[in-house]
XYZ file of C-alpha atoms in Angstrom:
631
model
C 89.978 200.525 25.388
C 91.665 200.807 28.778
C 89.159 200.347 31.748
C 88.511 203.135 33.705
C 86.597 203.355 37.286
C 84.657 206.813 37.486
C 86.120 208.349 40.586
C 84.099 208.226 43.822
C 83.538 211.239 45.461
C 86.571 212.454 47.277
C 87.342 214.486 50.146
C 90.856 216.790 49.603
C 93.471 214.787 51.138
C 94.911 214.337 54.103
C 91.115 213.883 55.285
C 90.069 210.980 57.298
C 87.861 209.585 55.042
C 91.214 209.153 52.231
C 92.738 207.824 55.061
C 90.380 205.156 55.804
C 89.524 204.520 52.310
C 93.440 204.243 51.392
C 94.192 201.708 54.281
C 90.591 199.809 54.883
C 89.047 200.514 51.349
C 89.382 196.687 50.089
C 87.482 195.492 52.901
C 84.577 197.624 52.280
C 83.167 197.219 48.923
C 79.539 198.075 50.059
C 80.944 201.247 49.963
C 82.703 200.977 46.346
C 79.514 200.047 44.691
C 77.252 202.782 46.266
C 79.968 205.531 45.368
C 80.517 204.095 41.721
C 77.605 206.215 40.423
C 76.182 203.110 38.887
C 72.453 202.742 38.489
C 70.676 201.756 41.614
C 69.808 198.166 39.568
C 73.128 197.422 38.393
C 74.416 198.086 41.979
C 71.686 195.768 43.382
C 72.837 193.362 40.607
C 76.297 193.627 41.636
C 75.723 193.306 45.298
C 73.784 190.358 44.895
C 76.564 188.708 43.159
C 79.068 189.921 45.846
C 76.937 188.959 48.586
C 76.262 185.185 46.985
C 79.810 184.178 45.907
C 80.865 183.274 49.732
C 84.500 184.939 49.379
C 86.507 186.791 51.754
C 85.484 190.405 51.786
C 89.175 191.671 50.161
C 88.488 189.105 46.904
C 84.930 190.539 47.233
C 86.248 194.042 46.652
C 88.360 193.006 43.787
C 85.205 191.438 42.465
C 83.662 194.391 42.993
C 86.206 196.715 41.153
C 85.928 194.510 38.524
C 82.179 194.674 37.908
C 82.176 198.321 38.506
C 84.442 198.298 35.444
C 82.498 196.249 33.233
C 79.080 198.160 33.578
C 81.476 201.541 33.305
C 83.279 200.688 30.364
C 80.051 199.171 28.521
C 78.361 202.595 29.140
C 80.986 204.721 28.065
C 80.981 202.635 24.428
C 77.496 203.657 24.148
C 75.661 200.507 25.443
C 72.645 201.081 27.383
C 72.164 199.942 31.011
C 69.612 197.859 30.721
C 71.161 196.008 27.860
C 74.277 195.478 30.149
C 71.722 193.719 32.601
C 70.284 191.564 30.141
C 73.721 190.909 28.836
C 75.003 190.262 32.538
C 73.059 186.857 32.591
C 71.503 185.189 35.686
C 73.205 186.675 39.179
C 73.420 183.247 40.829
C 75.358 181.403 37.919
C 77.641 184.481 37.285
C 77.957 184.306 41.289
C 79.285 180.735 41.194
C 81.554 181.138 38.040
C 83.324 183.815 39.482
C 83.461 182.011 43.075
C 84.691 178.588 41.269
C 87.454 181.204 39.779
C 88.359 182.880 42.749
C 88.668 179.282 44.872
C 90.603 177.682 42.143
C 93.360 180.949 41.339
C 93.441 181.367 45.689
C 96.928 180.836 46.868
C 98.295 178.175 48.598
C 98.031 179.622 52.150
C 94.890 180.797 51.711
C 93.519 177.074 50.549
C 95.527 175.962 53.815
C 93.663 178.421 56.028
C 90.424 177.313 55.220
C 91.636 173.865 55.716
C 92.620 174.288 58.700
C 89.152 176.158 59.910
C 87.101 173.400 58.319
C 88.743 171.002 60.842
C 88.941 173.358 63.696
C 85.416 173.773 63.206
C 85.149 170.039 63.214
C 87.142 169.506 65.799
C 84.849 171.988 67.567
C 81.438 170.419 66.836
C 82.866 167.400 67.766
C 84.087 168.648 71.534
C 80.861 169.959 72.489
C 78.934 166.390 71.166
C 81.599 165.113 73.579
C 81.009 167.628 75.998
C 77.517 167.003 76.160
C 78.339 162.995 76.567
C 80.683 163.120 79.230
C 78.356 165.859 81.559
C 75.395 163.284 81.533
C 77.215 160.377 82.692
C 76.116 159.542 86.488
C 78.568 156.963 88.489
C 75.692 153.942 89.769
C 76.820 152.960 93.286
C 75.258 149.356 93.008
C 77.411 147.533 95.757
C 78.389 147.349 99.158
C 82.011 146.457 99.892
C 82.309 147.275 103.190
C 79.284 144.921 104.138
C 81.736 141.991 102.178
C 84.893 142.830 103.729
C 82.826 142.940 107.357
C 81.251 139.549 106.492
C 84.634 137.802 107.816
C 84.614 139.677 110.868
C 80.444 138.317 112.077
C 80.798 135.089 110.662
C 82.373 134.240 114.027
C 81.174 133.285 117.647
C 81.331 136.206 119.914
C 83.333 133.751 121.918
C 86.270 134.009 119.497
C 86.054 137.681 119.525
C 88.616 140.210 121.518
C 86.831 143.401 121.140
C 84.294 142.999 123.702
C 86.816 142.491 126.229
C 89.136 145.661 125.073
C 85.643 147.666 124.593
C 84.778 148.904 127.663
C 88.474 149.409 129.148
C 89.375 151.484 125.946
C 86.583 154.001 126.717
C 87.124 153.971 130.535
C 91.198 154.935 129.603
C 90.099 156.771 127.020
C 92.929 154.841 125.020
C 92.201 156.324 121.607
C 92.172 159.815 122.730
C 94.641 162.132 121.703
C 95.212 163.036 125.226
C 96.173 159.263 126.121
C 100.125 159.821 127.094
C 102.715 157.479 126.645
C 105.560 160.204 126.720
C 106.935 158.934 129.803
C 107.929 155.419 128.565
C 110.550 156.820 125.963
C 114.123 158.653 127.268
C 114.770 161.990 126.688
C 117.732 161.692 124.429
C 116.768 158.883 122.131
C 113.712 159.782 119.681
C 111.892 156.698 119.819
C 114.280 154.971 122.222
C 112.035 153.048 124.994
C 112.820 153.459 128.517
C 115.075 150.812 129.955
C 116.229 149.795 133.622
C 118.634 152.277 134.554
C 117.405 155.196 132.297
C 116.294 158.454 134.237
C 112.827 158.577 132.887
C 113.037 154.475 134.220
C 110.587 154.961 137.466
C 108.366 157.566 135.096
C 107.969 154.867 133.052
C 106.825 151.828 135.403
C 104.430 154.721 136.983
C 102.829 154.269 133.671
C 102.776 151.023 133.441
C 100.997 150.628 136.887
C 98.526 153.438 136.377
C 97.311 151.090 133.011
C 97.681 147.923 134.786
C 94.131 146.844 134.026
C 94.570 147.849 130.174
C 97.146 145.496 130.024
C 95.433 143.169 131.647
C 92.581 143.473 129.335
C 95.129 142.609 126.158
C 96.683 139.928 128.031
C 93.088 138.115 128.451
C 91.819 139.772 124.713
C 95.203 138.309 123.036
C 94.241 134.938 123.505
C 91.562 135.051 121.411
C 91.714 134.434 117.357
C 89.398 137.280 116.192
C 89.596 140.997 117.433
C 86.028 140.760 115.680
C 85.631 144.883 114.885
C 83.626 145.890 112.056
C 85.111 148.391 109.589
C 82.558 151.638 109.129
C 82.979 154.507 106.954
C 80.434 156.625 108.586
C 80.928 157.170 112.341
C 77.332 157.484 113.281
C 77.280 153.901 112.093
C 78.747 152.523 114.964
C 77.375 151.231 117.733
C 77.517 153.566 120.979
C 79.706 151.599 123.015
C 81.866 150.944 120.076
C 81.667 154.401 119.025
C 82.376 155.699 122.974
C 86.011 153.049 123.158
C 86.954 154.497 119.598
C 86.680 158.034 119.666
C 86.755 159.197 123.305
C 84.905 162.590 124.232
C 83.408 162.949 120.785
C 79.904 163.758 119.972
C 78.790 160.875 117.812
C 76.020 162.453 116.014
C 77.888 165.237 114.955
C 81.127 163.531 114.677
C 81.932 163.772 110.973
C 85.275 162.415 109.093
C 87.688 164.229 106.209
C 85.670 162.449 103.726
C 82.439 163.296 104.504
C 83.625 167.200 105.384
C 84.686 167.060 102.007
C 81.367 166.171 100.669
C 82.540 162.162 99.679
C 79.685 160.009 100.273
C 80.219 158.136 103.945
C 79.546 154.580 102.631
C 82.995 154.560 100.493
C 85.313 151.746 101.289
C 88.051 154.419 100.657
C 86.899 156.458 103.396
C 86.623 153.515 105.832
C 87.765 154.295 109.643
C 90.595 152.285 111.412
C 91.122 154.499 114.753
C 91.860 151.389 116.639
C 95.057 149.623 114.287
C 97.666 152.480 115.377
C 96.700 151.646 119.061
C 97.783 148.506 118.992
C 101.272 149.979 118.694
C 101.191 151.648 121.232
C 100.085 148.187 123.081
C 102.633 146.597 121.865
C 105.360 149.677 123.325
C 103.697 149.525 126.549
C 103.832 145.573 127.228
C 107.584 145.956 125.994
C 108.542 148.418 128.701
C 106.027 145.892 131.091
C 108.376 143.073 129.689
C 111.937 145.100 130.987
C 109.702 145.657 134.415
C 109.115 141.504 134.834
C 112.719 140.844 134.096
C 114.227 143.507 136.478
C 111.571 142.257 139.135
C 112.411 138.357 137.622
C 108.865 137.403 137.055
C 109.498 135.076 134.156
C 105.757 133.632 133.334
C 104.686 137.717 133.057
C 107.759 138.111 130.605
C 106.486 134.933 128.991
C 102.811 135.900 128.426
C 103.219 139.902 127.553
C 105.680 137.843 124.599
C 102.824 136.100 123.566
C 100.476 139.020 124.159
C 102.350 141.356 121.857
C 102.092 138.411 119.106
C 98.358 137.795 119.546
C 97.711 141.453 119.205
C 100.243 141.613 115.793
C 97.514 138.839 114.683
C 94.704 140.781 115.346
C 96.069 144.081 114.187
C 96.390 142.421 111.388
C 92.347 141.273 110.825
C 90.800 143.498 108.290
C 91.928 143.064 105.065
C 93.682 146.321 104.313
C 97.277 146.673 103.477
C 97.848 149.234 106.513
C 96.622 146.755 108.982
C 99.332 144.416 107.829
C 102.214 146.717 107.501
C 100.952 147.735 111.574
C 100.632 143.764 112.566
C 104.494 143.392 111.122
C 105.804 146.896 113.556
C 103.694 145.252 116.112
C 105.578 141.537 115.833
C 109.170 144.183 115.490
C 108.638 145.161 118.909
C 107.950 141.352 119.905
C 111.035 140.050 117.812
C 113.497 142.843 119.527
C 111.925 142.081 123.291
C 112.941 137.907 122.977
C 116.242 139.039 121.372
C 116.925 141.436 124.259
C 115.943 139.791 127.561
C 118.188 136.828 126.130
C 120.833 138.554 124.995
C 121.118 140.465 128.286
C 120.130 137.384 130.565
C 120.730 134.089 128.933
C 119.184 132.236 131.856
C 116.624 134.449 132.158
C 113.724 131.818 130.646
C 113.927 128.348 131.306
C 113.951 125.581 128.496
C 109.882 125.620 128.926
C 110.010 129.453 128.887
C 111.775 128.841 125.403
C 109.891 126.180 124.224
C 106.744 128.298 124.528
C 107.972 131.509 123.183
C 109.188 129.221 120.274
C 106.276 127.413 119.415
C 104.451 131.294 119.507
C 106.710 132.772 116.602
C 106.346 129.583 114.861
C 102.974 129.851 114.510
C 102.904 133.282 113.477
C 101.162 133.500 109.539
C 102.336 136.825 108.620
C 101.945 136.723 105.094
C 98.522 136.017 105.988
C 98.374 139.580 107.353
C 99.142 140.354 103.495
C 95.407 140.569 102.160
C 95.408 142.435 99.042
C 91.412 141.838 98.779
C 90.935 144.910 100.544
C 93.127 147.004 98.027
C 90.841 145.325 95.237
C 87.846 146.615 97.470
C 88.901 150.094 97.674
C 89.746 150.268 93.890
C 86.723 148.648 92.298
C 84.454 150.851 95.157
C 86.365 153.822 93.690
C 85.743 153.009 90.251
C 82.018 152.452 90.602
C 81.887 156.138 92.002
C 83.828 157.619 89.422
C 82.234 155.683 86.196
C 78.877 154.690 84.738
C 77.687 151.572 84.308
C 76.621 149.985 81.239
C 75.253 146.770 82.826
C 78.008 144.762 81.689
C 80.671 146.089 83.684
C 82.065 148.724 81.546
C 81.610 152.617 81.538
C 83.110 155.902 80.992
C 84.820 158.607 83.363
C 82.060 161.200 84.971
C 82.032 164.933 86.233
C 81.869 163.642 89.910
C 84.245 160.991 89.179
C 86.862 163.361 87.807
C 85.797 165.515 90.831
C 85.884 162.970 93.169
C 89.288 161.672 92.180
C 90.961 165.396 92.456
C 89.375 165.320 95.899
C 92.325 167.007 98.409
C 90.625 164.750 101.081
C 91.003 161.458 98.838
C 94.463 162.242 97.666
C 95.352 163.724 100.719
C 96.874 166.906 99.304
C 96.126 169.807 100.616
C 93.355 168.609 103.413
C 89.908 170.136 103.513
C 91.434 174.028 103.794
C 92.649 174.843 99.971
C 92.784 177.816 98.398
C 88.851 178.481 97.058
C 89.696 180.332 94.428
C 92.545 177.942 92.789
C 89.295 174.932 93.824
C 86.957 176.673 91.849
C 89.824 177.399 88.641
C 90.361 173.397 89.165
C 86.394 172.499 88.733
C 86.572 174.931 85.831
C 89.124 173.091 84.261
C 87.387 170.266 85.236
C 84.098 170.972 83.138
C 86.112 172.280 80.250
C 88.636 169.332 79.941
C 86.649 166.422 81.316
C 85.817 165.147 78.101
C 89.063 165.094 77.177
C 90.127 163.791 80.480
C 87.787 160.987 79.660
C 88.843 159.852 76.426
C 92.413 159.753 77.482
C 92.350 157.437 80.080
C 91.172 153.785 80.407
C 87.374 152.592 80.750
C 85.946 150.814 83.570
C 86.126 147.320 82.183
C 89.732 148.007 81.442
C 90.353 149.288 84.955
C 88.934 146.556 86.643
C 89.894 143.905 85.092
C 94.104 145.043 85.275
C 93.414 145.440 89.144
C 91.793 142.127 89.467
C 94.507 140.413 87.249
C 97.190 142.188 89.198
C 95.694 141.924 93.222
C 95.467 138.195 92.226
C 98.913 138.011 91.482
C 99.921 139.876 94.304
C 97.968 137.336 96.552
C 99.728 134.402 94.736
C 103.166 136.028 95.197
C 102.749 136.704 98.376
C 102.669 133.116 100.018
C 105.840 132.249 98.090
C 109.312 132.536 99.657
C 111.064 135.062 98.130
C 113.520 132.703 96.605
C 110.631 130.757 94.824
C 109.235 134.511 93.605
C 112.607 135.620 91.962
C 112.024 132.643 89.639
C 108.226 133.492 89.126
C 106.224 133.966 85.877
C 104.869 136.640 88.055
C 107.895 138.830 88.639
C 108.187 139.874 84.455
C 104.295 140.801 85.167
C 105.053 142.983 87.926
C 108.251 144.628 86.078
C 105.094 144.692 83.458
C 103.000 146.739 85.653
C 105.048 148.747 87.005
C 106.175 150.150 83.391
C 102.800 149.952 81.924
C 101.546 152.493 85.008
C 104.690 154.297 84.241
C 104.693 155.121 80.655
C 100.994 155.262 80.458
C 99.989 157.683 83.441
C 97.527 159.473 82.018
C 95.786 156.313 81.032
C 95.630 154.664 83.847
C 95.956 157.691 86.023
C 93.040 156.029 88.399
C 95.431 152.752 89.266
C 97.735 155.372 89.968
C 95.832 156.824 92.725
C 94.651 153.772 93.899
C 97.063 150.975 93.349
C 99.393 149.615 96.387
C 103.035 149.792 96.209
C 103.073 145.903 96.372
C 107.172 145.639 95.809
C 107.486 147.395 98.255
C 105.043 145.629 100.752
C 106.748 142.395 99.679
C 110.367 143.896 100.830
C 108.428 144.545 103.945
C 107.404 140.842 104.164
C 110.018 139.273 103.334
C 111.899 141.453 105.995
C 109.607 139.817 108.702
C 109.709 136.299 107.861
C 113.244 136.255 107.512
C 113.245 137.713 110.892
C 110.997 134.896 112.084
C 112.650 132.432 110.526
C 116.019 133.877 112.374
C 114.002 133.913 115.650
C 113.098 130.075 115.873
C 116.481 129.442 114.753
C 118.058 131.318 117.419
C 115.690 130.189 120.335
C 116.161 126.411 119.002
C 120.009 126.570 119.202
C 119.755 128.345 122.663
C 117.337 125.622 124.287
C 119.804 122.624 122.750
C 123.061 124.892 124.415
C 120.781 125.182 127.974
C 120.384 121.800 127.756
C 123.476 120.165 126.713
C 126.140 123.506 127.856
C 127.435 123.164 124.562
C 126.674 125.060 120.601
C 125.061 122.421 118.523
C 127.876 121.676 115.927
C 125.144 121.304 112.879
C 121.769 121.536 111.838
C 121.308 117.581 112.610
C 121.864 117.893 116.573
C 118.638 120.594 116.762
C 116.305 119.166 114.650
C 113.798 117.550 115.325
C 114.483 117.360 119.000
C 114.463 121.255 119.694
C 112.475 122.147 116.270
C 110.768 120.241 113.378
C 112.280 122.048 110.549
C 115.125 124.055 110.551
C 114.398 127.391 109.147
C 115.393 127.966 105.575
C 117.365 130.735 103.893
C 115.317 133.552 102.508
C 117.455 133.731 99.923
C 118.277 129.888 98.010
C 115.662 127.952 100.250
C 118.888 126.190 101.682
C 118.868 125.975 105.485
C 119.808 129.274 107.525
C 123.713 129.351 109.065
C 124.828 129.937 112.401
C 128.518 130.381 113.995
C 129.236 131.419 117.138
C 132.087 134.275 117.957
C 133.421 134.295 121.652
C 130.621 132.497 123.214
C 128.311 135.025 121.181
C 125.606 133.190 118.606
C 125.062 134.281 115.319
C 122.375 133.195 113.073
C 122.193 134.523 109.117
C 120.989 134.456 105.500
C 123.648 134.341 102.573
C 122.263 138.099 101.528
C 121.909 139.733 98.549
C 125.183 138.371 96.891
C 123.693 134.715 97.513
C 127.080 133.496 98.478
C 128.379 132.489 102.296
C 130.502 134.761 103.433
C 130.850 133.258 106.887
C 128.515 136.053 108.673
C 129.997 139.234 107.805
C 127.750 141.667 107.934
C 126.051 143.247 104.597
C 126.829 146.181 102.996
C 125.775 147.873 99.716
C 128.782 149.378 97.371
C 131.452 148.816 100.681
C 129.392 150.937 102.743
C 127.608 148.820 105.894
C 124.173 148.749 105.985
C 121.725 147.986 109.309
C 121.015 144.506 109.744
C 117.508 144.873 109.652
C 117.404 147.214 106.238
C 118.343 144.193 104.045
C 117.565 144.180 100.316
C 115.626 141.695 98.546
C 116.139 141.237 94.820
C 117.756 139.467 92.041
C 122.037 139.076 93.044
C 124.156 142.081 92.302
C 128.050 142.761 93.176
C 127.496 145.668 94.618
C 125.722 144.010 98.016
C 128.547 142.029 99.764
C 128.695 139.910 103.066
C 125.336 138.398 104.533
C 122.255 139.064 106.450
C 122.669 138.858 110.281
C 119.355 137.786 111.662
C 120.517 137.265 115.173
C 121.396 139.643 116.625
C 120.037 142.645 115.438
C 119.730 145.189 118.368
C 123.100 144.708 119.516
C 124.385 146.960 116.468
C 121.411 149.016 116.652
C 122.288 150.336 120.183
C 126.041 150.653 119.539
C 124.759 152.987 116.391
C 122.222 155.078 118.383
C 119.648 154.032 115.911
C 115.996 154.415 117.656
C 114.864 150.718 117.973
C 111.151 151.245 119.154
């Protein structure tokens, strides 16, 4: 017999209720089996059925339909209701026959769909188990690095120590103050160009250098000493008041408060650590070179003499604490000294005497300045960073934390964007923050894994460091640096902490390796200057200046062989083979035919597309006939 479904009761169409029932009818069959004029028990028994077979609510309808039609038909052939419900069996076991059916005869797409929500519900679960772990991590700030970097600094006598001389005359001159003036010491025309003898702004200039006659003094006397012996703080009400009063100038100290802690960073992070005074000594250094130009135009020699050796004891001392910045200031500071011998004898070859020489010789020699190079500090920083950001399991390993991540997206840490953002994109950034942290977390590297890649890397930096660069080029090191460099690279997001943190040591070592090479040119030039003042003659080879005018003859930067000198119409020259390693008889560098300044040389393995060689003396001359700003 064909299967029939007894009508529901209809409305006369175009009603709304045909409408809906036509278009949403499948979704609804509650509504099928109370309009199917079925028994109230054989629609409970069919709703029970519906309700237990777990299927989507369309196969639920065409369940529905279908068990409407069996109790229909069976009572039209005569068969009593109840009879139909004993027939009908158990609800639950029909219920899971027909879902079994209805799962195994679902299309493919469907089967994929509820896949796919079985893992995304997975997935799900799984993110806020994570979520929950990452949010009740807690970074354990368990040492003190600024107490071990300051340990080198009061190990010493007080004796030993500069600072107490430069103390009290920095607050008197207010020498760290914004408002402390050198403008009048530079020319109008020439940005960065020092005033010179001569110049306009010349008289300007020496007014200046009177008016700070007894700061100068004081770095004369301070310069002597080995140690500038200045503890490093982080937290400005840590200082001591006299310290505090030659350091920041007209400030309030208790309510003077740094970037760091304005941004909420806790003021004990070695990150975070002040260095007001380094910069000054730059500006030391600029005023004892104009002083230097003053003693030769007025022919005081021993006053040229000892502001030389001034400028180098304060590139020593600028150099102290052990962070990167303090070196990279201690080898501008030694530039200035470098370019002040090179001038006065340059202009004045009789200017110093062969003890005048002798002296400013034995000065540069002794000069360590890959000792300014400390990359302990940089290991400092990082590891002090990482034990903010990460927990601690007691055995030195951990994961990422909310005020980690926060910390690390800090505008005043990465310094972008200062303490004046835009609030609202600061508080869509911590949202982000709480919703992607976990992820954040398990993406990138764990504390153990951190700190034990800076620790292998700093070291090698240190190692590298005291080798000339010849020796480095041939270096197990240098294929771990390459290694480093493309392992911070191509995993960022991993080790998107080092990334923050870690130095840009090739470039530091370019740096150094400019400054010894200029050293190195320096002694080589003053040695072959005191043998022509005392024989009025140019030393014909290496053998007639050493020992007798210096114990070693420099070596090349570049082979380790010694360093070359001619000499062009009674004009010296002094230089390093270059980039192309080959002696080109003292032509001047230049990268792809196009000349480059003598003091910009490149360091690195030989290429053909650097030609000629690296003039170490002289260097300003070239500078000045270019305009280039030399101070």
């Amino acid at each position: 017999m064909t299967r029939q479904v007894e009508p529901a009761v209809e409305s006369l169409f175009p009603t709304l209720d045909s409408f809906w029932q036509r278009c949403f009818g499948r979704l609804h069959w509650e509504s099928q089996v109370r309009t199917s004029n079925l028994p109230a028990e054989v629609q409970q028994i069919i709703a029970s059925v519906l309700q237990k077979t777990k299927l989507f609510r369309f196969e639920k309808s065409e369940v529905a339909i279908d068990l409407i039609a069996h109790f229909q038909d069976g009572h039209l052939n005569g068969v009593p209701y109840s009879d139909l419900i004993h027939e009908f069996g158990n609800p639950n076991v029909t219920a899971q026959l027909i879902q079994n059916s209805k799962l195994r005869n679902r299309p493919m797409w469907m089967k994929s769909i509820k896949i796919f929500g079985m893992l995304f519900g997975a997935v799900v679960a799984c993110y806020l188990c994570l979520f929950f772990y990452f949010h009740v991590g807690k970074p354990n700030v368990s040492f003190d690095y600024i107490t071990e970097l300051n340990s080198r600094s009061v190990a010493f006598d007080e004796s030993e120590k500069a600072w107490p001389i430069y103390r009290d005359i920095w607050a008197e001159s207010e020498f760290c103050s914004p408002k402390f003036d050198l403008t009048n010491l530079f020319t109008e025309q020439g940005q960065g160009r020092m005033a010179a003898p001569g110049d306009e702004c010349w008289p300007a200039a020496v007014a200046v250098i009177n008016q700070y006659k007894d700061l100068l003094h004081s770095f004369r006397e301070g310069a002597k000493l080995p140690r500038l012996g200045l503890e490093l703080k982080s937290n400005p009400k840590d200082y001591d008041p006299r310290d505090f009063a030659a350091l920041f100038p007209g400030q309030d100290q208790a309510d003077f408060e740094t970037n760091l802690q304005k941004a909420g960073i806790a003021e004990d992070a070695l990150f975070g650590v002040l260095l007001p005074h380094v910069s000054k000594f730059r500006d030391a250094a600029r005023m004892l070179k104009v002083d230097i130009r003053h003693a030769v135009e007025l022919g005081d020699t021993e006053r040229a003499v000892e502001d030389i050796e001034t400028i180098f004891g304060l590139a020593q001392q600028a150099s102290e604490s052990p962070c990167l910045v303090c070196g990279l200031v201690g080898f501008a500071v030694s530039g200035l000294g470098f370019d002040s011998i090179e001038e006065v004898i340059t202009s004045d070859p009789d200017f110093f005497a062969g003890s005048d020489l002798s002296r400013i010789q034995a000065t540069v020699e002794n000069l360590q300045p890959r000792d300014w190079i400390d990359y302990s500090g940089e290991k400092a920083s990082i590891k002090d960073l990482i034990q903010r950001c990460y927990t601690d399991n007691g055995d030195g390993d951990g994961r990422l934390t909310p005020a980690g991540l926060d910390l690390l997206n800090s505008p005043a840490l990465i310094g972008t964007g200062g303490l004046n953002g835009d609030d609202e994109l600061s508080a869509y950034r911590q949202t982000a923050e709480k919703v992607f942290g976990p992820a954040i977390m398990m993406a990138s590297a764990s504390r153990k894994e951190l700190t034990s890649k800076a620790d292998y890397y700093l070291d090698l930096y240190n190692t590298d460091k005291n080798l000339p660069f010849w020796a480095s080029l041939t270096s197990p090191s240098r294929d771990e640096f390459e290694r480093l460099e493309k392992d911070l690279t191509e995993n960022a997001t991993y080790y998107f902490v080092l990334n923050k943190m870690f130095p840009a040591a090739q470039t530091i070592r370019i740096a150094l390796d400019r400054v010894v090479g200029r050293q190195e040119g320096i002694v080589a030039a003053l040695a072959i200057h005191r043998f022509y003042q005392a024989n009025g003659s140019w030393p014909e080879s290496v053998d007639d200046i050493a020992p007798e005018f210096v114990a070693e003859f420099p070596q090349d930067p570049f082979d380790g062989s010694l360093l070359k000198f001619k000499y062009d119409d009674d004009a010296m020259f002094v230089y390093s083979i270059g980039r192309n390693f080959e002696d080109d008889g003292g032509e001047d560098h230049a990268e792809n035919g196009i000349p480059m300044p003598r003091s910009q040389i490149q360091f690195g393995p030989k290429s053909d597309k650097f030609t000629g060689d690296w003039i170490l003396w002289p260097q300003l001359e070239e500078n000045a006939l270019s305009g280039r700003a030399i101070d």
